[in-house]
XYZ file of C-alpha atoms in Angstrom:
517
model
C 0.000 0.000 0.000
C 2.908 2.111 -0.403
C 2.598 4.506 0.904
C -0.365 6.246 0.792
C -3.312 4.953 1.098
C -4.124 7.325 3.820
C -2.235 8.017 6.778
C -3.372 4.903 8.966
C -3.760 3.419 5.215
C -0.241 2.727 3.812
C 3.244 4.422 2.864
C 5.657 2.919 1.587
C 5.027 0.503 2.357
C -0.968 -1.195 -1.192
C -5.732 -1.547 -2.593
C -8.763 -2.188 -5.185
C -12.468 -3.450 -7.007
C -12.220 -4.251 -10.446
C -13.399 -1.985 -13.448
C -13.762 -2.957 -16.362
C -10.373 -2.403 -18.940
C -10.025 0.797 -20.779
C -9.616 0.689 -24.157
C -7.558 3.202 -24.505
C -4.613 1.979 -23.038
C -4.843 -2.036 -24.264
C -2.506 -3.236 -26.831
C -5.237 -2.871 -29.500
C -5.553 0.470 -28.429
C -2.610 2.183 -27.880
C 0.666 3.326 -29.426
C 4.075 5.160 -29.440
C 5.099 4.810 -32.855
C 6.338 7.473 -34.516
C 3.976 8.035 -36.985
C 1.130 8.731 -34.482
C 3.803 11.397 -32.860
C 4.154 13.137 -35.360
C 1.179 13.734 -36.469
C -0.272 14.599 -33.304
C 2.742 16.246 -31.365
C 4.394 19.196 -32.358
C 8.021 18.589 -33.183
C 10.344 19.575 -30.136
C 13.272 21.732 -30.768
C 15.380 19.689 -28.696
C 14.597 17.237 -31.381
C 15.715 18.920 -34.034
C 12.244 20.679 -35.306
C 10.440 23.465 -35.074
C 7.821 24.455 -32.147
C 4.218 25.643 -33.168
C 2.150 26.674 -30.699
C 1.040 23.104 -29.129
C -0.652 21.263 -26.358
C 0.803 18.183 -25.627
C 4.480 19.322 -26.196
C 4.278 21.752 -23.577
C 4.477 18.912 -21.490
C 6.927 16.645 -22.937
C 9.566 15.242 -21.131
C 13.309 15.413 -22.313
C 14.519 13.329 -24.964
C 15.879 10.008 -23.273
C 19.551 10.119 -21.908
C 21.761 7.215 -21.959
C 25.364 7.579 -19.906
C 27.793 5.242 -19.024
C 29.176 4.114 -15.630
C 31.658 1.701 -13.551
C 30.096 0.810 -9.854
C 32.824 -1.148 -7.903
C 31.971 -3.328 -5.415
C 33.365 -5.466 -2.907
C 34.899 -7.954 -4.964
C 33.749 -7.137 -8.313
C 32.977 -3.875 -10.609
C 30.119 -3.630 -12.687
C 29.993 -1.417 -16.394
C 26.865 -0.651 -17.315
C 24.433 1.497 -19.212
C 21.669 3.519 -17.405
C 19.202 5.540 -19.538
C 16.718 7.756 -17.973
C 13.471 7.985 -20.395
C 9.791 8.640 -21.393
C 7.557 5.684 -23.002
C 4.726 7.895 -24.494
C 1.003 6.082 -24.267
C -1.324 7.125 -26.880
C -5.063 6.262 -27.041
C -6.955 4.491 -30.246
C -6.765 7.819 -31.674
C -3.328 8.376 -31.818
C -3.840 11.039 -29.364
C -0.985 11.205 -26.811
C -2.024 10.586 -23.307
C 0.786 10.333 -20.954
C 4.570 10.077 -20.650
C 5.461 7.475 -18.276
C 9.488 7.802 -17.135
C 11.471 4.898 -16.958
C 14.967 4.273 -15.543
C 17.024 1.375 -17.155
C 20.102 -0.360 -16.349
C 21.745 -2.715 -18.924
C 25.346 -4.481 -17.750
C 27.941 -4.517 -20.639
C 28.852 -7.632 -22.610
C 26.000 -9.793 -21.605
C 23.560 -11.672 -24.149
C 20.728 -9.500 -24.023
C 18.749 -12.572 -25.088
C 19.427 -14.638 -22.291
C 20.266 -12.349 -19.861
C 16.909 -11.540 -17.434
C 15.430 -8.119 -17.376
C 13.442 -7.349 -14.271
C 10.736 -4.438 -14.205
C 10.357 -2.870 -10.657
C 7.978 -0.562 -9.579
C 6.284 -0.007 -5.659
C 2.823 0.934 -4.449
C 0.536 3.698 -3.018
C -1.165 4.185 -5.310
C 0.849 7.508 -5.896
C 4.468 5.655 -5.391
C 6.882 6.345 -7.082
C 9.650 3.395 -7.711
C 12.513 5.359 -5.517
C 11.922 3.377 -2.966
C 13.168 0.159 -4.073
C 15.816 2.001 -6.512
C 17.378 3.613 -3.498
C 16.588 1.216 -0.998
C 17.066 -2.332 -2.464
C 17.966 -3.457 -6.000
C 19.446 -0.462 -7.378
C 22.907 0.548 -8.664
C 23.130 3.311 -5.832
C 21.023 3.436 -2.607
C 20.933 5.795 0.220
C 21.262 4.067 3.963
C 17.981 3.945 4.858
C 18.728 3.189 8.759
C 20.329 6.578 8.738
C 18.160 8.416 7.269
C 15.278 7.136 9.877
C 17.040 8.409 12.894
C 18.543 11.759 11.160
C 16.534 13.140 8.646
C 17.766 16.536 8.296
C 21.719 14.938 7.733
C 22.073 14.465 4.089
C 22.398 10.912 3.018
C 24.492 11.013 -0.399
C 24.417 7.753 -2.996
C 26.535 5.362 -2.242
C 27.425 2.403 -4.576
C 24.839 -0.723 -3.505
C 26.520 -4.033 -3.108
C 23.366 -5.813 -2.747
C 22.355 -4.440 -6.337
C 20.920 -6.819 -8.537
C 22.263 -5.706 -11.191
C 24.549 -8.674 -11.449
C 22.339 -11.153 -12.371
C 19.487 -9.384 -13.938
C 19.142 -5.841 -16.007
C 16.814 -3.596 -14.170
C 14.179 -1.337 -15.658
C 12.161 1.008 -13.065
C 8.537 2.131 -13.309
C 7.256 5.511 -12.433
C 3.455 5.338 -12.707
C 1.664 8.196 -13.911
C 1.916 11.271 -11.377
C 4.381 9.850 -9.412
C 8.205 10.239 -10.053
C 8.000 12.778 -13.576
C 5.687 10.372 -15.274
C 2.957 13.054 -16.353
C 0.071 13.409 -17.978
C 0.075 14.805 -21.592
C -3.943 15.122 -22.636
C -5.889 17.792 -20.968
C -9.124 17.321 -19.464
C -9.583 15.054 -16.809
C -11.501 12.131 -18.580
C -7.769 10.498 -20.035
C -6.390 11.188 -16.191
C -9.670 9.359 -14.677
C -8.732 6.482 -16.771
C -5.414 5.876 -15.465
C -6.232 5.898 -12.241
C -8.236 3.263 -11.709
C -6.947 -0.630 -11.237
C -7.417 -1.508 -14.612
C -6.269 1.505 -16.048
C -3.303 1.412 -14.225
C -2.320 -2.070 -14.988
C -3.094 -1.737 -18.560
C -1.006 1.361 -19.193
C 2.113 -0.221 -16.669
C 1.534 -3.437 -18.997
C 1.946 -1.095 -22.366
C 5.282 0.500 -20.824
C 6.926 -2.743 -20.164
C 5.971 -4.078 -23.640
C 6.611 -1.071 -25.717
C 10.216 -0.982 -23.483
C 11.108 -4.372 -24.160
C 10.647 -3.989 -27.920
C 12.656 -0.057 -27.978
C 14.970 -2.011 -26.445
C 14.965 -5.150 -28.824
C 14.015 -7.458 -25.365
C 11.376 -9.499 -26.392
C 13.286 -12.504 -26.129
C 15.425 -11.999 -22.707
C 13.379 -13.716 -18.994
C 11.381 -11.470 -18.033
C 10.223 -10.858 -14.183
C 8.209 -8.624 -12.317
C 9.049 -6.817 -8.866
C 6.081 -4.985 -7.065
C 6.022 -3.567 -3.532
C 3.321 -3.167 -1.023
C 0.268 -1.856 -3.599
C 2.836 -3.807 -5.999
C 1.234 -6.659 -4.023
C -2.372 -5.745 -6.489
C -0.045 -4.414 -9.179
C 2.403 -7.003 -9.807
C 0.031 -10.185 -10.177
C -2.622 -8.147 -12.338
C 0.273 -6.810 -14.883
C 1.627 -10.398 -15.408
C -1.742 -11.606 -16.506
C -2.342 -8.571 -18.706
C 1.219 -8.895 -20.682
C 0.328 -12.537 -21.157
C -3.289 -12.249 -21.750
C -3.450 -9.062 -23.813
C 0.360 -8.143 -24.615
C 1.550 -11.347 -26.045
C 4.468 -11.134 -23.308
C 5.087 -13.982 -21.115
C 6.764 -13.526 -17.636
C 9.136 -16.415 -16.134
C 8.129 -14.732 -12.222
C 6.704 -12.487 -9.985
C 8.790 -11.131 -6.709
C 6.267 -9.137 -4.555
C 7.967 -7.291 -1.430
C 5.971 -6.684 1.305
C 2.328 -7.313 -0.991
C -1.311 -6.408 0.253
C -2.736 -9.606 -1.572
C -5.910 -8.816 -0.703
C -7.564 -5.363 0.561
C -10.084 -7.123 2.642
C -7.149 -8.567 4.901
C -5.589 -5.380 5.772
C -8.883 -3.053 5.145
C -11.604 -4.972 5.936
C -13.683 -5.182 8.993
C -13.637 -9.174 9.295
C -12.127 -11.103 12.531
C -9.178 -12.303 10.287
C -7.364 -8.773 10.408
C -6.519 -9.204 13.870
C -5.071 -12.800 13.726
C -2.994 -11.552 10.589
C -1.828 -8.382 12.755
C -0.911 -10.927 16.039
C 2.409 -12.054 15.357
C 3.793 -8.974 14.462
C 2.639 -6.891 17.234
C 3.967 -9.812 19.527
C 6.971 -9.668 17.706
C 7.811 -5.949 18.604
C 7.298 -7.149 22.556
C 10.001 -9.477 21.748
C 12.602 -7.401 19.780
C 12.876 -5.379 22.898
C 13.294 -7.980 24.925
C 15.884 -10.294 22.578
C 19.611 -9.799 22.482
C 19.999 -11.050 19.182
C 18.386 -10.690 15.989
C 14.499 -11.635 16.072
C 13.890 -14.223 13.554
C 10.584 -15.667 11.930
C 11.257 -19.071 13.573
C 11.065 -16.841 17.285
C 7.625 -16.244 16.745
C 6.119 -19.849 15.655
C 4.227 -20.527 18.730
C 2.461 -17.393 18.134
C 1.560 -18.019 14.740
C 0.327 -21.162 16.106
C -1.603 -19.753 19.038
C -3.010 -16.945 16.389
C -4.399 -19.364 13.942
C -5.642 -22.009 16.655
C -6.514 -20.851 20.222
C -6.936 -17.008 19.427
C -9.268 -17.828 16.116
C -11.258 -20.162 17.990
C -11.822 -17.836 21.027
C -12.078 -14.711 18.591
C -15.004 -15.946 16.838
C -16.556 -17.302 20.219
C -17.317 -13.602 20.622
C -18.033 -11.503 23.666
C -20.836 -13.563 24.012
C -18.567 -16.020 25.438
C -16.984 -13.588 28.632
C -14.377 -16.630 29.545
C -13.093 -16.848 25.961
C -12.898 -12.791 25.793
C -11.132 -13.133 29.531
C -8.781 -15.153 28.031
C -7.952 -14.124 24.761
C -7.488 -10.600 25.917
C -5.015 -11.807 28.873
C -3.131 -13.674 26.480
C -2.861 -10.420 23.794
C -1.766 -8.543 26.573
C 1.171 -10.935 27.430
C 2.298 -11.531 24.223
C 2.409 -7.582 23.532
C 3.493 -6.181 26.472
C 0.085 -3.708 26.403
C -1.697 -2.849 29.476
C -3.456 -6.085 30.677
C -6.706 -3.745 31.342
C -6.359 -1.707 28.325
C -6.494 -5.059 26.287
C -9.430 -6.736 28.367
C -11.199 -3.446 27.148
C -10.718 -3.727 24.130
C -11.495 -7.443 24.231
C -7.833 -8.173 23.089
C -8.921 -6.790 19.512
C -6.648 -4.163 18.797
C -6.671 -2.433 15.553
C -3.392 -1.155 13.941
C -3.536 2.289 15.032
C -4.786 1.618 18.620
C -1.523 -1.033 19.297
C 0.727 1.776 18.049
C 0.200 4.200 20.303
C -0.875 1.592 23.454
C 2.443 -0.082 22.832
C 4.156 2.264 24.812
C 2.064 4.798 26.192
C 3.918 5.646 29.455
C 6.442 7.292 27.227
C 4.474 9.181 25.684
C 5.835 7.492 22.383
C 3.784 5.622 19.099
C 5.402 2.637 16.890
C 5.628 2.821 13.343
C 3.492 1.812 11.048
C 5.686 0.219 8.702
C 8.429 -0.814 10.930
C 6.736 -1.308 14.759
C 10.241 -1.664 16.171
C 10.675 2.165 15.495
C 9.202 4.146 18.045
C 8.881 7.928 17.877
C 7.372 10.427 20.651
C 3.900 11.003 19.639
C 3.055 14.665 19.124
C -0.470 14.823 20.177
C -0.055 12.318 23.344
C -3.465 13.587 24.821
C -5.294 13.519 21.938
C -7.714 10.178 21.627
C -7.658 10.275 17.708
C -5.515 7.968 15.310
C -3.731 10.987 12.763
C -0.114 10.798 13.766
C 3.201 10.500 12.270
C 4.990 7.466 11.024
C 8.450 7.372 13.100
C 9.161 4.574 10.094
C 8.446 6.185 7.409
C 8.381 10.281 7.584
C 12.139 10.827 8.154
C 12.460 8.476 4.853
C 10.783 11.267 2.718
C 13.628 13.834 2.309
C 16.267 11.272 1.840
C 14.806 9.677 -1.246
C 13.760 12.966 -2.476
C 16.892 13.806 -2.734
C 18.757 10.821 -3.840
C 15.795 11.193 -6.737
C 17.515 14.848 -7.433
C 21.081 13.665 -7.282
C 20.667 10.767 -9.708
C 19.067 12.146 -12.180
C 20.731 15.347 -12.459
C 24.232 14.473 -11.456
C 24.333 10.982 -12.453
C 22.145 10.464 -15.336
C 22.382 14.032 -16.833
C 18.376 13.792 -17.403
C 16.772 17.275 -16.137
C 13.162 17.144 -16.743
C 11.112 20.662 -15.409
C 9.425 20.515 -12.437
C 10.196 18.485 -9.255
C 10.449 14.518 -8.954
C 6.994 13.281 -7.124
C 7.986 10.986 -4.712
C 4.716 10.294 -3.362
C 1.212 11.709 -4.491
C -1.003 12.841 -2.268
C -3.604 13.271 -5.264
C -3.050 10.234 -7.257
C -4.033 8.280 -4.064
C -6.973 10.728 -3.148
C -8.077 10.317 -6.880
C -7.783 6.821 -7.457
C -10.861 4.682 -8.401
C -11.358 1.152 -6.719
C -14.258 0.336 -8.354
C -16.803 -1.260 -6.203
C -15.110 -1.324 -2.907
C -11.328 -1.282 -1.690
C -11.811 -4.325 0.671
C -13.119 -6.233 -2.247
C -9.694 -5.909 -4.514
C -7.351 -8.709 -4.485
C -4.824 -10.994 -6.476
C -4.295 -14.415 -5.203
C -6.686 -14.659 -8.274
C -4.257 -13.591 -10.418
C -1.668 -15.340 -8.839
C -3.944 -18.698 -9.447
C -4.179 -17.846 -12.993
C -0.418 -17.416 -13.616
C 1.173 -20.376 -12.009
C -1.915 -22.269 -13.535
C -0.950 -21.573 -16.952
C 2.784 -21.996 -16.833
C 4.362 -24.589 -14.932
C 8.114 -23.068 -14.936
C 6.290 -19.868 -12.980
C 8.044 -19.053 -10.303
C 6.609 -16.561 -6.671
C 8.896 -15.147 -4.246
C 7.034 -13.309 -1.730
C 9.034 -11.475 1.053
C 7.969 -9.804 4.469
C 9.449 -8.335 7.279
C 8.108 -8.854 10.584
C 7.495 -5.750 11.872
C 5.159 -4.620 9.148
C 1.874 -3.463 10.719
C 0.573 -2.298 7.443
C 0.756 -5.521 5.746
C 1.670 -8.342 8.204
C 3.280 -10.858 6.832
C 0.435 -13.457 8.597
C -2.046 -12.106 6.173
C -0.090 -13.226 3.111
C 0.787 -16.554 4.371
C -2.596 -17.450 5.245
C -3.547 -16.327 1.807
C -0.813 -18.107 -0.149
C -1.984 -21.245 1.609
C -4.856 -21.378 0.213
C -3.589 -21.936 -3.305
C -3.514 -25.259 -5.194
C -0.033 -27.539 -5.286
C 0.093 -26.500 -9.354
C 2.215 -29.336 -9.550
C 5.119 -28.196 -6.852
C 4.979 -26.694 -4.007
C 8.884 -25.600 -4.523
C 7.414 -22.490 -7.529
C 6.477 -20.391 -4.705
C 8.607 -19.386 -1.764
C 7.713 -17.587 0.878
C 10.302 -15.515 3.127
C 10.112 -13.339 6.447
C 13.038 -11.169 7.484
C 13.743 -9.035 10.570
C 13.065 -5.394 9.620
C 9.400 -3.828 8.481
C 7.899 -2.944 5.426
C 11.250 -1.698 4.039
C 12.578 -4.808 5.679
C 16.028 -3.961 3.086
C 16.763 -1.241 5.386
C 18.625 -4.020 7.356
C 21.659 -4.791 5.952
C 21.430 -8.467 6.501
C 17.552 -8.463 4.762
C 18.507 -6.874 2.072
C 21.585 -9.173 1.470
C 19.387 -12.082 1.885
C 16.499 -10.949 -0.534
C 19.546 -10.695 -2.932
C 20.501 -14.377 -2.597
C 16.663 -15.438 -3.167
C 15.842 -13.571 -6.002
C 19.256 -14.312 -7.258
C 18.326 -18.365 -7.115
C 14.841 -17.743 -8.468
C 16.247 -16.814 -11.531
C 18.589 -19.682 -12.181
């Protein structure tokens, strides 16, 4: 739900009901080729032409820049190609629509049709993809640690030894209105038809097919990497490129996913079994002098999908069974035995955060629980406060946007890079419902029709705003398909931007780095 999805809705670290597809932006129905832009965009001057008077061009993004660099590494030094670009989306008119911004990295010398390409984008909606460039898989990343506990120290780009980049190219997404992707029509019919679910994953679908054939791709793996509304995103923009693009994808790594809206939105009894083991497992990172790991908190899965279940859907009807279930909460959280026993042990994410630790006058984080910050309104009874997790991230990747692009990629596009967007998420269409949008549908559909599909989905354990419960209990319901061993599932220590931690971010390397073997 990166990141946005309201305050006490997801950051990024994620939503959705389904509409129906928009023509407009299906493979039928859309272009970039050049014919179509010139006859419906005014030549650019940087381009070589003259400038009428226009629309669309007074929008236009630069002409793509392509520079050359040498990241060394421990043990190793990578030469590669990075070009910062626009794919242009154009409706069944030929009208232009939007420019969508991509940033590609392409390793020298390799077979560029065997060698895997890997499209990465994160959440919101209203996302941009800097926070898995500059946190995870990128060439350069920023330490994110650092930047939580000092966010007014600048955090410069430093090279990333846990980039993928030596195993797989790496092509990031910047969906429209986040990043500089912008729209190009006027009128706000062509913007209402991006942001919806469908119209989102059709255009995102259109980018990475048009990409892969500018880049003369169609034949290298392809694989997916989505992030917290990524979780919707990913799955959804797989089936389109196979269904509709004629692009097949060889698998789907979703970091910290929202697999379905009705776990982490909803009003059911199942959001607070998902949400146990990580609020226990904040009680227990204090208490630990080591590293917390998933296997630390397997009783507690037990007791949340057993014992707590069975006394949670007793009721308060049953007062024993509330007695009890409440007692035991309290325990395994550390909160105030009587706080919990009035709240029948049934504590939604925003109520833990700031009961967690109350006598300090202090609220958890969202996305990572472990943080703690002092709350700023400690008398006030209502849920809008900061993120101690997440805030302090903000100006950090903002910059490290800045600093790449300008100083590193020599691409200077006017205006400011949107890191997150308050209006694409207070805009977006979810059809129906958002507790009704999911994609362990999706996910059925893929490893259904291929049998060398392969799922890596990764969590970190002190993720309130998608708890890592919620996707395992999901995942479990899927069919075999065959082998059990096509899906992995992985939970590190760290939050929603688990890769923070040195150690998870190393070890999310070695996973994705097997998956595509």
């Amino acid at each position: 739900m990166r990141r946005l999805m309201t305050r006490e809705l997801c950051a990024g670290a994620m939503l959705l009901a389904i509409l129906a597809p928009s023509a407009a932006y299906t493979r039928e129905g859309a272009s970039d080729a050049p014919s179509h832009h010139a006859e419906t965009t005014p030549a650019d001057p940087r381009d070589g032409g003259d400038r009428p008077a226009a629309t669309a061009d007074n929008r236009r993004l630069p002409p793509d820049s392509t520079t050359r660099h040498k990241l060394v590494l421990p043990g190793r030094t990578l030469a590669f190609a990075a070009t910062a670009g626009t794919i242009r989306i154009f409706n069944d008119k030929g009208e232009p629509q939007a420019d969508i911004a991509t940033t590609a990295y392409q390793l020298d010398g390799a077979d560029s049709r065997s060698r895997p390409v890997t499209f990465v984008f994160n959440g919101g909606p209203g996302a941009s993809s800097a926070w898995l460039q500059f946190g995870s898989n990128g060439p350069w990343r920023i330490p994110m640690d650092r930047a939580i506990t000092s966010p007014s120290i600048p955090m410069p780009l430093e090279p990333n030894a846990e980039t993928w980049l030596d195993f797989t190219d790496l092509v990031f997404i910047d969906p429209l209105g986040t990043g500089y992707s912008r729209m190009v029509a006027h009128g706000d019919d062509a913007r209402k038809r991006f942001l919806t679910v469908d119209g989102d994953v059709d255009s995102i679908a259109l980018v990475i097919r048009r990409w892969l054939e500018k880049a003369d791709r169609m034949q290298s793996p392809k694989f997916i990497t989505g992030e917290s509304y990524g979780g919707i995103r990913g799955p959804k923009i797989a089936r389109n490129l196979l269904t509709r693009q004629g692009v097949a994808v060889k698998g789907l790594i979703l970091i910290s996913p929202a697999l379905d809206f009705g776990d982490v939105l909803g009003a059911g009894l199942t959001r607070f079994v998902a949400s146990l083991p990580s609020m226990a497992a904040v009680a227990r990172e204090k208490e630990k002098d080591r590293t917390l790991t998933r296997a630390d908190m397997a009783d507690v899965e037990a007791y949340a999908r057993g014992d707590f279940l069975t006394d949670l859907v007793k009721g308060q009807a049953d007062a024993e069974a509330t007695r009890r279930l409440a007692d035991r909460f309290a325990s395994l959280t550390g909160i105030d035995q009587a706080e919990s026993r009035r709240l029948a042990g049934q504590f939604d994410v925003s109520e833990f955060r700031r009961a967690f630790d109350r006598s300090s006058g202090k609220v958890t984080g969202r996305y990572d629980a472990s943080v703690l910050g002092f709350d700023p309104y400690p008398e006030s009874s209502a849920s809008d406060f900061n993120d101690p997790s997440e805030e302090p991230l903000l100006s950090a990747l903002t910059s490290a946007a800045f600093e790449l692009y300008a100083h590193k990629l020599n691409w200077r596009p006017a205006g400011s890079y949107e890191l997150l967007s308050r209006s694409v998420n207070r805009e977006w269409d979810f059809g129906k419902s958002r507790s009704s949008v999911e994609s362990t549908s999706d996910i059925r559909e893929l490893l259904a029709a291929d049998a060398k599909f392969k799922l890596l989905v990764a969590h970190g354990l002190f993720d309130l705003a998608t708890p890592y419960l919620a996707s395992q209990i999901r995942l479990d319901q899927l069919p075999t398909f065959g082998s059990r061993d096509r899906g992995k599932f992985v939970v590190y220590p760290g939050g929603h931007m688990f890769y923070s931690h040195d150690g998870s971010r190393q070890a999310l390397r070695d996973e994705v780095r097997a998956l595509m073997k």
